Short mmCIF file of N, CA and C in Angstrom, two decimals:
data_model
loop_
_atom_site.label_atom_id
_atom_site.label_comp_id
_atom_site.label_asym_id
_atom_site.label_seq_id
_atom_site.Cartn_x
_atom_site.Cartn_y
_atom_site.Cartn_z
N MET A 1 17.09 0.61 1.67
CA MET A 1 15.78 0.19 1.18
C MET A 1 15.90 0.04 -0.33
N GLN A 2 15.59 -1.17 -0.80
CA GLN A 2 15.71 -1.43 -2.23
C GLN A 2 14.62 -2.35 -2.72
N ILE A 3 14.47 -2.39 -4.03
CA ILE A 3 13.49 -3.28 -4.66
C ILE A 3 14.06 -4.69 -4.62
N GLN A 4 13.23 -5.65 -4.20
CA GLN A 4 13.70 -7.01 -3.96
C GLN A 4 13.54 -7.96 -5.13
N ARG A 5 12.60 -7.67 -6.04
CA ARG A 5 12.29 -8.61 -7.12
C ARG A 5 12.01 -7.89 -8.42
N GLY A 6 11.93 -8.69 -9.47
CA GLY A 6 11.43 -8.19 -10.73
C GLY A 6 12.44 -7.39 -11.53
N LEU A 7 11.92 -6.59 -12.43
CA LEU A 7 12.69 -5.83 -13.40
C LEU A 7 13.69 -4.88 -12.75
N TYR A 8 13.34 -4.30 -11.63
CA TYR A 8 14.19 -3.30 -10.97
C TYR A 8 14.87 -3.84 -9.71
N LYS A 9 14.98 -5.16 -9.62
CA LYS A 9 15.60 -5.79 -8.45
C LYS A 9 16.96 -5.16 -8.16
N GLY A 10 17.17 -4.83 -6.88
CA GLY A 10 18.44 -4.26 -6.46
C GLY A 10 18.52 -2.75 -6.53
N GLN A 11 17.57 -2.12 -7.21
CA GLN A 11 17.57 -0.66 -7.30
C GLN A 11 17.20 -0.05 -5.96
N LYS A 12 17.96 0.93 -5.54
CA LYS A 12 17.69 1.58 -4.27
C LYS A 12 16.62 2.66 -4.44
N LEU A 13 15.77 2.79 -3.42
CA LEU A 13 14.75 3.82 -3.41
C LEU A 13 15.32 5.07 -2.76
N GLN A 14 14.96 6.22 -3.29
CA GLN A 14 15.38 7.49 -2.72
C GLN A 14 14.68 7.67 -1.37
N ARG A 15 15.44 8.10 -0.39
CA ARG A 15 14.87 8.36 0.94
C ARG A 15 15.17 9.79 1.33
N ALA A 16 14.23 10.40 2.00
CA ALA A 16 14.45 11.74 2.54
C ALA A 16 14.97 11.60 3.97
N ALA A 17 15.68 12.61 4.42
CA ALA A 17 16.21 12.60 5.78
C ALA A 17 15.09 12.99 6.75
N THR A 18 14.33 11.99 7.17
CA THR A 18 13.25 12.23 8.12
C THR A 18 13.03 10.97 8.94
N SER A 19 12.72 11.15 10.19
CA SER A 19 12.42 9.99 11.04
C SER A 19 10.91 9.80 11.20
N SER A 20 10.12 10.65 10.55
CA SER A 20 8.67 10.56 10.71
C SER A 20 8.05 9.49 9.80
N ILE A 21 8.84 8.92 8.90
CA ILE A 21 8.33 7.90 7.98
C ILE A 21 8.87 6.55 8.41
N ARG A 22 7.97 5.57 8.56
CA ARG A 22 8.32 4.23 8.98
C ARG A 22 8.11 3.30 7.79
N PRO A 23 9.17 3.07 7.00
CA PRO A 23 8.98 2.21 5.82
C PRO A 23 8.81 0.75 6.21
N CYS A 24 8.11 0.03 5.38
CA CYS A 24 7.94 -1.41 5.55
C CYS A 24 9.32 -2.06 5.50
N THR A 25 9.63 -2.92 6.45
CA THR A 25 10.95 -3.57 6.46
C THR A 25 11.06 -4.57 5.32
N GLY A 26 12.30 -4.90 4.97
CA GLY A 26 12.53 -5.85 3.89
C GLY A 26 11.92 -7.21 4.16
N ARG A 27 12.00 -7.67 5.40
CA ARG A 27 11.44 -8.98 5.77
C ARG A 27 9.93 -8.99 5.62
N VAL A 28 9.27 -7.93 6.08
CA VAL A 28 7.82 -7.85 5.97
C VAL A 28 7.42 -7.74 4.50
N LYS A 29 8.13 -6.90 3.75
CA LYS A 29 7.81 -6.74 2.32
C LYS A 29 7.95 -8.05 1.57
N LYS A 30 9.00 -8.80 1.82
CA LYS A 30 9.19 -10.09 1.15
C LYS A 30 8.03 -11.03 1.46
N SER A 31 7.67 -11.12 2.72
CA SER A 31 6.59 -12.01 3.13
C SER A 31 5.26 -11.60 2.52
N LEU A 32 4.94 -10.32 2.54
CA LEU A 32 3.62 -9.93 2.02
C LEU A 32 3.56 -10.09 0.51
N PHE A 33 4.67 -9.89 -0.20
CA PHE A 33 4.65 -10.13 -1.64
C PHE A 33 4.61 -11.62 -1.96
N ASP A 34 5.27 -12.46 -1.15
CA ASP A 34 5.13 -13.91 -1.32
C ASP A 34 3.66 -14.30 -1.20
N THR A 35 3.00 -13.74 -0.21
CA THR A 35 1.59 -14.04 0.03
C THR A 35 0.73 -13.52 -1.12
N LEU A 36 0.96 -12.30 -1.54
CA LEU A 36 0.18 -11.73 -2.65
C LEU A 36 0.36 -12.52 -3.94
N LEU A 37 1.61 -12.85 -4.25
CA LEU A 37 1.89 -13.55 -5.52
C LEU A 37 1.25 -14.93 -5.58
N SER A 38 0.94 -15.51 -4.43
CA SER A 38 0.26 -16.81 -4.43
C SER A 38 -1.25 -16.65 -4.61
N ARG A 39 -1.75 -15.41 -4.61
CA ARG A 39 -3.19 -15.17 -4.68
C ARG A 39 -3.65 -14.30 -5.84
N ILE A 40 -2.74 -13.51 -6.42
CA ILE A 40 -3.14 -12.57 -7.46
C ILE A 40 -1.99 -12.40 -8.45
N ASP A 41 -2.34 -12.17 -9.69
CA ASP A 41 -1.35 -11.88 -10.72
C ASP A 41 -1.11 -10.37 -10.69
N ILE A 42 0.08 -9.97 -10.28
CA ILE A 42 0.39 -8.55 -10.16
C ILE A 42 0.60 -7.92 -11.53
N ASP A 43 1.00 -8.73 -12.51
CA ASP A 43 1.23 -8.23 -13.86
C ASP A 43 -0.02 -7.50 -14.38
N GLU A 44 0.17 -6.28 -14.82
CA GLU A 44 -0.89 -5.42 -15.38
C GLU A 44 -1.91 -4.94 -14.35
N SER A 45 -1.63 -5.11 -13.08
CA SER A 45 -2.57 -4.66 -12.04
C SER A 45 -2.46 -3.16 -11.82
N ARG A 46 -3.50 -2.60 -11.23
CA ARG A 46 -3.52 -1.20 -10.81
C ARG A 46 -3.33 -1.19 -9.30
N VAL A 47 -2.35 -0.41 -8.84
CA VAL A 47 -1.96 -0.41 -7.43
C VAL A 47 -2.17 0.98 -6.84
N LEU A 48 -2.65 1.00 -5.59
CA LEU A 48 -2.79 2.24 -4.84
C LEU A 48 -1.95 2.09 -3.57
N ASP A 49 -1.03 3.02 -3.37
CA ASP A 49 -0.14 3.01 -2.21
C ASP A 49 -0.51 4.21 -1.34
N LEU A 50 -1.32 3.96 -0.29
CA LEU A 50 -1.79 5.02 0.60
C LEU A 50 -0.82 5.19 1.76
N PHE A 51 -0.59 6.43 2.19
CA PHE A 51 0.46 6.75 3.17
C PHE A 51 1.76 6.18 2.61
N ALA A 52 2.07 6.57 1.39
CA ALA A 52 3.11 5.93 0.59
C ALA A 52 4.52 6.03 1.16
N GLY A 53 4.80 7.03 1.97
CA GLY A 53 6.16 7.17 2.48
C GLY A 53 7.13 7.35 1.34
N PHE A 54 8.08 6.43 1.19
CA PHE A 54 9.05 6.50 0.09
C PHE A 54 8.62 5.66 -1.11
N GLY A 55 7.41 5.07 -1.07
CA GLY A 55 6.90 4.30 -2.19
C GLY A 55 7.41 2.88 -2.26
N ASN A 56 7.90 2.36 -1.16
CA ASN A 56 8.50 1.04 -1.09
C ASN A 56 7.62 -0.05 -1.70
N LEU A 57 6.35 -0.09 -1.33
CA LEU A 57 5.46 -1.16 -1.79
C LEU A 57 4.99 -0.94 -3.22
N GLY A 58 4.67 0.29 -3.56
CA GLY A 58 4.23 0.59 -4.92
C GLY A 58 5.31 0.32 -5.95
N PHE A 59 6.56 0.69 -5.64
CA PHE A 59 7.65 0.42 -6.59
C PHE A 59 7.95 -1.06 -6.70
N GLU A 60 7.81 -1.81 -5.62
CA GLU A 60 7.98 -3.27 -5.70
C GLU A 60 6.95 -3.86 -6.65
N ALA A 61 5.70 -3.39 -6.56
CA ALA A 61 4.64 -3.87 -7.45
C ALA A 61 4.93 -3.49 -8.91
N LEU A 62 5.40 -2.27 -9.14
CA LEU A 62 5.76 -1.86 -10.51
C LEU A 62 6.89 -2.73 -11.05
N SER A 63 7.86 -3.07 -10.21
CA SER A 63 8.96 -3.92 -10.63
C SER A 63 8.47 -5.31 -11.03
N LEU A 64 7.36 -5.74 -10.41
CA LEU A 64 6.77 -7.06 -10.72
C LEU A 64 5.76 -7.00 -11.86
N GLY A 65 5.64 -5.86 -12.52
CA GLY A 65 4.80 -5.77 -13.71
C GLY A 65 3.48 -5.06 -13.56
N ALA A 66 3.23 -4.43 -12.41
CA ALA A 66 1.98 -3.67 -12.28
C ALA A 66 1.94 -2.61 -13.38
N ARG A 67 0.77 -2.38 -13.92
CA ARG A 67 0.57 -1.41 -15.00
C ARG A 67 0.80 0.01 -14.52
N GLU A 68 0.32 0.30 -13.31
CA GLU A 68 0.46 1.64 -12.75
C GLU A 68 0.35 1.59 -11.24
N ALA A 69 0.93 2.59 -10.60
CA ALA A 69 0.82 2.72 -9.15
C ALA A 69 0.55 4.18 -8.83
N THR A 70 -0.45 4.40 -7.99
CA THR A 70 -0.77 5.74 -7.51
C THR A 70 -0.24 5.83 -6.08
N PHE A 71 0.63 6.80 -5.85
CA PHE A 71 1.25 7.01 -4.54
C PHE A 71 0.58 8.23 -3.90
N VAL A 72 0.00 8.05 -2.72
CA VAL A 72 -0.68 9.15 -2.03
C VAL A 72 -0.03 9.38 -0.68
N ASP A 73 0.38 10.61 -0.45
CA ASP A 73 0.94 11.02 0.83
C ASP A 73 0.81 12.53 0.89
N GLN A 74 0.87 13.10 2.08
CA GLN A 74 0.79 14.55 2.16
C GLN A 74 2.13 15.18 2.55
N ASP A 75 3.13 14.36 2.80
CA ASP A 75 4.45 14.87 3.17
C ASP A 75 5.25 15.18 1.90
N ARG A 76 5.67 16.43 1.75
CA ARG A 76 6.41 16.86 0.56
C ARG A 76 7.72 16.09 0.39
N ARG A 77 8.39 15.78 1.50
CA ARG A 77 9.66 15.04 1.42
C ARG A 77 9.43 13.64 0.87
N SER A 78 8.35 13.02 1.30
CA SER A 78 8.02 11.69 0.78
C SER A 78 7.79 11.74 -0.72
N LEU A 79 6.99 12.68 -1.13
CA LEU A 79 6.64 12.77 -2.55
C LEU A 79 7.84 13.15 -3.40
N SER A 80 8.73 13.96 -2.86
CA SER A 80 9.96 14.29 -3.58
C SER A 80 10.81 13.04 -3.76
N SER A 81 10.88 12.20 -2.73
CA SER A 81 11.64 10.94 -2.83
C SER A 81 11.02 10.01 -3.86
N ILE A 82 9.70 9.91 -3.86
CA ILE A 82 9.00 9.06 -4.83
C ILE A 82 9.26 9.56 -6.25
N THR A 83 9.18 10.86 -6.43
CA THR A 83 9.42 11.45 -7.76
C THR A 83 10.84 11.15 -8.23
N THR A 84 11.82 11.30 -7.34
CA THR A 84 13.21 11.03 -7.70
C THR A 84 13.39 9.57 -8.10
N THR A 85 12.79 8.64 -7.33
CA THR A 85 12.89 7.22 -7.66
C THR A 85 12.21 6.92 -8.99
N ALA A 86 11.02 7.48 -9.21
CA ALA A 86 10.31 7.25 -10.47
C ALA A 86 11.13 7.75 -11.66
N ASP A 87 11.74 8.92 -11.51
CA ASP A 87 12.60 9.46 -12.58
C ASP A 87 13.79 8.54 -12.83
N LYS A 88 14.44 8.12 -11.76
CA LYS A 88 15.63 7.27 -11.86
C LYS A 88 15.31 5.95 -12.57
N LEU A 89 14.12 5.39 -12.31
CA LEU A 89 13.74 4.10 -12.90
C LEU A 89 13.02 4.24 -14.23
N GLY A 90 12.76 5.48 -14.64
CA GLY A 90 12.03 5.70 -15.90
C GLY A 90 10.57 5.32 -15.80
N LEU A 91 9.97 5.56 -14.63
CA LEU A 91 8.59 5.14 -14.38
C LEU A 91 7.64 6.32 -14.17
N ARG A 92 7.93 7.47 -14.70
CA ARG A 92 7.06 8.63 -14.47
C ARG A 92 5.67 8.44 -15.07
N LYS A 93 5.55 7.72 -16.17
CA LYS A 93 4.21 7.48 -16.75
C LYS A 93 3.41 6.48 -15.92
N GLU A 94 4.08 5.51 -15.31
CA GLU A 94 3.41 4.47 -14.53
C GLU A 94 3.14 4.90 -13.09
N ALA A 95 3.88 5.88 -12.61
CA ALA A 95 3.76 6.33 -11.22
C ALA A 95 2.97 7.64 -11.16
N ARG A 96 1.78 7.56 -10.60
CA ARG A 96 0.98 8.77 -10.38
C ARG A 96 1.22 9.20 -8.94
N ILE A 97 1.72 10.40 -8.76
CA ILE A 97 2.14 10.88 -7.45
C ILE A 97 1.20 11.99 -7.01
N VAL A 98 0.52 11.76 -5.87
CA VAL A 98 -0.54 12.66 -5.43
C VAL A 98 -0.25 13.17 -4.02
N ARG A 99 -0.18 14.49 -3.88
CA ARG A 99 -0.05 15.08 -2.54
C ARG A 99 -1.45 15.39 -2.04
N HIS A 100 -1.87 14.59 -1.06
CA HIS A 100 -3.24 14.74 -0.55
C HIS A 100 -3.36 14.03 0.79
N ASP A 101 -4.26 14.50 1.61
CA ASP A 101 -4.66 13.76 2.79
C ASP A 101 -5.34 12.48 2.31
N VAL A 102 -4.97 11.34 2.86
CA VAL A 102 -5.46 10.05 2.37
C VAL A 102 -6.97 9.94 2.45
N THR A 103 -7.58 10.33 3.56
CA THR A 103 -9.04 10.19 3.67
C THR A 103 -9.75 11.10 2.68
N ARG A 104 -9.23 12.28 2.43
CA ARG A 104 -9.83 13.17 1.43
C ARG A 104 -9.65 12.61 0.02
N PHE A 105 -8.48 12.03 -0.25
CA PHE A 105 -8.24 11.41 -1.55
C PHE A 105 -9.27 10.32 -1.81
N ILE A 106 -9.49 9.46 -0.81
CA ILE A 106 -10.46 8.38 -0.96
C ILE A 106 -11.86 8.95 -1.18
N ALA A 107 -12.24 9.90 -0.35
CA ALA A 107 -13.58 10.48 -0.44
C ALA A 107 -13.82 11.15 -1.79
N LEU A 108 -12.79 11.75 -2.38
CA LEU A 108 -12.94 12.47 -3.65
C LEU A 108 -12.67 11.60 -4.88
N ALA A 109 -12.26 10.35 -4.68
CA ALA A 109 -11.96 9.48 -5.82
C ALA A 109 -13.21 9.25 -6.65
N PRO A 110 -13.08 9.30 -7.98
CA PRO A 110 -14.24 9.02 -8.83
C PRO A 110 -14.79 7.62 -8.58
N GLU A 111 -16.08 7.46 -8.74
CA GLU A 111 -16.74 6.17 -8.46
C GLU A 111 -16.15 5.01 -9.25
N HIS A 112 -15.65 5.28 -10.45
CA HIS A 112 -15.13 4.19 -11.29
C HIS A 112 -13.66 3.87 -11.02
N SER A 113 -13.03 4.56 -10.09
CA SER A 113 -11.62 4.30 -9.77
C SER A 113 -11.51 3.06 -8.90
N THR A 114 -10.99 2.00 -9.47
CA THR A 114 -10.78 0.78 -8.68
C THR A 114 -9.34 0.31 -8.87
N TYR A 115 -8.86 -0.37 -7.85
CA TYR A 115 -7.49 -0.86 -7.84
C TYR A 115 -7.51 -2.34 -7.50
N ASP A 116 -6.54 -3.07 -8.06
CA ASP A 116 -6.42 -4.50 -7.80
C ASP A 116 -5.72 -4.77 -6.47
N ILE A 117 -4.81 -3.87 -6.10
CA ILE A 117 -4.07 -3.99 -4.85
C ILE A 117 -4.02 -2.61 -4.21
N ILE A 118 -4.37 -2.55 -2.92
CA ILE A 118 -4.24 -1.32 -2.17
C ILE A 118 -3.36 -1.60 -0.96
N PHE A 119 -2.25 -0.87 -0.89
CA PHE A 119 -1.37 -0.91 0.27
C PHE A 119 -1.71 0.29 1.13
N CYS A 120 -1.87 0.08 2.41
CA CYS A 120 -2.25 1.16 3.33
C CYS A 120 -1.41 1.03 4.59
N ASP A 121 -0.54 2.01 4.81
CA ASP A 121 0.39 1.94 5.92
C ASP A 121 0.33 3.24 6.73
N PRO A 122 -0.82 3.47 7.43
CA PRO A 122 -0.93 4.70 8.22
C PRO A 122 -0.01 4.67 9.42
N PRO A 123 0.21 5.83 10.02
CA PRO A 123 0.98 5.82 11.27
C PRO A 123 0.32 4.89 12.28
N TYR A 124 1.13 4.22 13.10
CA TYR A 124 0.55 3.30 14.09
C TYR A 124 -0.40 4.02 15.04
N SER A 125 -0.23 5.32 15.17
CA SER A 125 -1.11 6.11 16.06
C SER A 125 -2.41 6.55 15.37
N TRP A 126 -2.65 6.07 14.16
CA TRP A 126 -3.86 6.47 13.42
C TRP A 126 -5.09 6.23 14.29
N PRO A 127 -5.98 7.23 14.39
CA PRO A 127 -7.07 7.11 15.36
C PRO A 127 -8.25 6.23 14.94
N ASP A 128 -8.41 5.93 13.64
CA ASP A 128 -9.62 5.22 13.23
C ASP A 128 -9.35 4.27 12.06
N TYR A 129 -8.69 3.18 12.35
CA TYR A 129 -8.42 2.18 11.31
C TYR A 129 -9.72 1.63 10.72
N GLU A 130 -10.69 1.31 11.57
CA GLU A 130 -11.95 0.74 11.08
C GLU A 130 -12.66 1.71 10.13
N GLY A 131 -12.64 2.99 10.46
CA GLY A 131 -13.24 3.99 9.59
C GLY A 131 -12.54 4.09 8.26
N LEU A 132 -11.22 3.99 8.28
CA LEU A 132 -10.44 4.03 7.04
C LEU A 132 -10.76 2.83 6.16
N ILE A 133 -10.83 1.65 6.76
CA ILE A 133 -11.17 0.43 6.01
C ILE A 133 -12.58 0.55 5.44
N ALA A 134 -13.52 1.01 6.24
CA ALA A 134 -14.90 1.17 5.77
C ALA A 134 -14.98 2.15 4.62
N LEU A 135 -14.22 3.24 4.70
CA LEU A 135 -14.22 4.24 3.63
C LEU A 135 -13.71 3.64 2.32
N ILE A 136 -12.65 2.84 2.39
CA ILE A 136 -12.10 2.20 1.19
C ILE A 136 -13.12 1.26 0.56
N PHE A 137 -13.81 0.46 1.38
CA PHE A 137 -14.77 -0.49 0.83
C PHE A 137 -16.09 0.17 0.44
N HIS A 138 -16.45 1.24 1.12
CA HIS A 138 -17.71 1.92 0.80
C HIS A 138 -17.62 2.63 -0.55
N LYS A 139 -16.45 3.09 -0.91
CA LYS A 139 -16.30 3.91 -2.12
C LYS A 139 -16.77 3.21 -3.40
N PRO A 140 -16.56 2.05 -3.81
CA PRO A 140 -15.53 1.08 -3.45
C PRO A 140 -14.27 1.30 -4.30
N LEU A 141 -13.11 1.29 -3.66
CA LEU A 141 -11.85 1.47 -4.36
C LEU A 141 -11.21 0.15 -4.77
N LEU A 142 -11.59 -0.93 -4.12
CA LEU A 142 -10.97 -2.22 -4.38
C LEU A 142 -11.78 -3.01 -5.40
N ALA A 143 -11.09 -3.45 -6.45
CA ALA A 143 -11.74 -4.25 -7.49
C ALA A 143 -12.13 -5.62 -6.94
N GLN A 144 -13.15 -6.22 -7.54
CA GLN A 144 -13.50 -7.60 -7.18
C GLN A 144 -12.29 -8.47 -7.40
N GLY A 145 -12.00 -9.34 -6.46
CA GLY A 145 -10.82 -10.19 -6.56
C GLY A 145 -9.54 -9.50 -6.12
N GLY A 146 -9.64 -8.24 -5.71
CA GLY A 146 -8.46 -7.48 -5.29
C GLY A 146 -8.15 -7.67 -3.81
N TRP A 147 -7.05 -7.09 -3.40
CA TRP A 147 -6.58 -7.21 -2.02
C TRP A 147 -6.22 -5.85 -1.44
N LEU A 148 -6.68 -5.64 -0.22
CA LEU A 148 -6.30 -4.49 0.59
C LEU A 148 -5.39 -5.01 1.69
N LEU A 149 -4.20 -4.41 1.84
CA LEU A 149 -3.28 -4.79 2.90
C LEU A 149 -3.07 -3.57 3.79
N ILE A 150 -3.32 -3.76 5.08
CA ILE A 150 -3.12 -2.68 6.05
C ILE A 150 -2.00 -3.10 7.00
N GLU A 151 -0.97 -2.28 7.09
CA GLU A 151 0.09 -2.52 8.06
C GLU A 151 -0.25 -1.73 9.32
N HIS A 152 -0.14 -2.40 10.47
CA HIS A 152 -0.50 -1.77 11.74
C HIS A 152 0.26 -2.45 12.87
N ASP A 153 0.11 -1.92 14.07
CA ASP A 153 0.77 -2.56 15.19
C ASP A 153 -0.14 -3.64 15.78
N ALA A 154 0.42 -4.41 16.69
CA ALA A 154 -0.27 -5.60 17.22
C ALA A 154 -1.48 -5.28 18.09
N ARG A 155 -1.68 -4.03 18.46
CA ARG A 155 -2.85 -3.67 19.29
C ARG A 155 -4.17 -3.86 18.55
N HIS A 156 -4.15 -3.75 17.24
CA HIS A 156 -5.38 -3.76 16.46
C HIS A 156 -5.69 -5.14 15.90
N ARG A 157 -6.96 -5.50 15.94
CA ARG A 157 -7.45 -6.75 15.34
C ARG A 157 -8.70 -6.42 14.54
N PHE A 158 -8.81 -7.01 13.37
CA PHE A 158 -9.93 -6.71 12.49
C PHE A 158 -10.70 -7.96 12.08
N THR A 159 -10.61 -9.02 12.86
CA THR A 159 -11.21 -10.29 12.49
C THR A 159 -12.73 -10.23 12.38
N GLU A 160 -13.37 -9.26 13.00
CA GLU A 160 -14.82 -9.15 12.97
C GLU A 160 -15.35 -8.41 11.73
N LEU A 161 -14.46 -7.75 10.99
CA LEU A 161 -14.91 -7.01 9.81
C LEU A 161 -15.26 -7.99 8.69
N PRO A 162 -16.33 -7.74 7.94
CA PRO A 162 -16.76 -8.71 6.92
C PRO A 162 -15.74 -8.92 5.80
N GLU A 163 -14.89 -7.95 5.53
CA GLU A 163 -13.90 -8.08 4.46
C GLU A 163 -12.60 -8.72 4.91
N TYR A 164 -12.48 -8.99 6.21
CA TYR A 164 -11.27 -9.59 6.75
C TYR A 164 -11.02 -10.96 6.11
N ALA A 165 -9.77 -11.19 5.67
CA ALA A 165 -9.40 -12.50 5.14
C ALA A 165 -8.44 -13.22 6.10
N PHE A 166 -7.33 -12.60 6.44
CA PHE A 166 -6.35 -13.18 7.37
C PHE A 166 -5.33 -12.11 7.70
N HIS A 167 -4.45 -12.43 8.63
CA HIS A 167 -3.37 -11.50 8.96
C HIS A 167 -2.07 -12.28 9.20
N LYS A 168 -0.96 -11.56 9.11
CA LYS A 168 0.36 -12.12 9.37
C LYS A 168 1.05 -11.22 10.38
N GLU A 169 1.71 -11.85 11.34
CA GLU A 169 2.37 -11.11 12.40
C GLU A 169 3.88 -11.18 12.24
N TYR A 170 4.52 -10.04 12.48
CA TYR A 170 5.98 -9.90 12.41
C TYR A 170 6.41 -9.11 13.65
N GLY A 171 6.45 -9.75 14.80
CA GLY A 171 6.73 -9.04 16.04
C GLY A 171 5.59 -8.08 16.35
N ASN A 172 5.90 -6.81 16.53
CA ASN A 172 4.87 -5.81 16.81
C ASN A 172 4.15 -5.33 15.55
N THR A 173 4.66 -5.69 14.38
CA THR A 173 4.04 -5.30 13.11
C THR A 173 3.10 -6.41 12.64
N VAL A 174 1.91 -6.00 12.21
CA VAL A 174 0.92 -6.93 11.68
C VAL A 174 0.47 -6.40 10.31
N VAL A 175 0.32 -7.29 9.35
CA VAL A 175 -0.27 -6.93 8.07
C VAL A 175 -1.56 -7.73 7.95
N THR A 176 -2.68 -7.00 7.83
CA THR A 176 -3.98 -7.65 7.69
C THR A 176 -4.41 -7.55 6.24
N PHE A 177 -4.91 -8.66 5.71
CA PHE A 177 -5.34 -8.78 4.33
C PHE A 177 -6.87 -8.77 4.30
N PHE A 178 -7.42 -7.98 3.40
CA PHE A 178 -8.86 -7.89 3.22
C PHE A 178 -9.20 -8.09 1.75
N THR A 179 -10.39 -8.64 1.49
CA THR A 179 -10.91 -8.73 0.12
C THR A 179 -12.35 -8.28 0.17
N PRO A 180 -12.93 -7.92 -0.99
CA PRO A 180 -14.33 -7.51 -0.97
C PRO A 180 -15.27 -8.57 -0.41
N THR A 181 -14.89 -9.84 -0.53
CA THR A 181 -15.77 -10.91 -0.04
C THR A 181 -15.28 -11.50 1.27
N GLY A 182 -14.10 -11.10 1.73
CA GLY A 182 -13.55 -11.64 2.97
C GLY A 182 -13.10 -13.08 2.84
N ALA A 183 -12.70 -13.48 1.65
CA ALA A 183 -12.28 -14.87 1.43
C ALA A 183 -11.14 -15.24 2.36
N CYS A 184 -11.21 -16.40 2.94
CA CYS A 184 -10.19 -16.85 3.88
C CYS A 184 -8.96 -17.31 3.12
N SER A 185 -7.84 -17.41 3.86
CA SER A 185 -6.55 -17.78 3.27
C SER A 185 -6.62 -19.20 2.74
#
């Protein structure tokens, strides 16, 4: 697992020895960043990486010029890996690493905390995707003109949600894109 573009292209991300973390594949990551880059300027953006795992998506955004990335996960091994990668790349000031339950983190976030890009990659067995999406938009954590990307399996469809914009399918993996206004692709 490595950074594909930008300033840190080719740098490998630290991984912990665990099978409980399902990182975004290189093919999916390339496609979703191609899609994002055609819609938003990542340079100087604020990024939130929920269920961060090894920080694959947040570090890719930092490599492309994001101002800061907040990585949220409750697994100590994940956060240790993120910390090691941030140290290796000299990104400790830009990488905010938070050990917290994701739903509690969202609920406790200050009202003025907004992000331009939110990556959300819960376990495929997550019991309430719609509730998680509603919580993010209710807070609101996503800035106007920003994008929320949720990675999930093919069982879930969110086309009826008002913030739904479009989705991309990669076999059993689906990434759904949301905006505050639900602008179509």
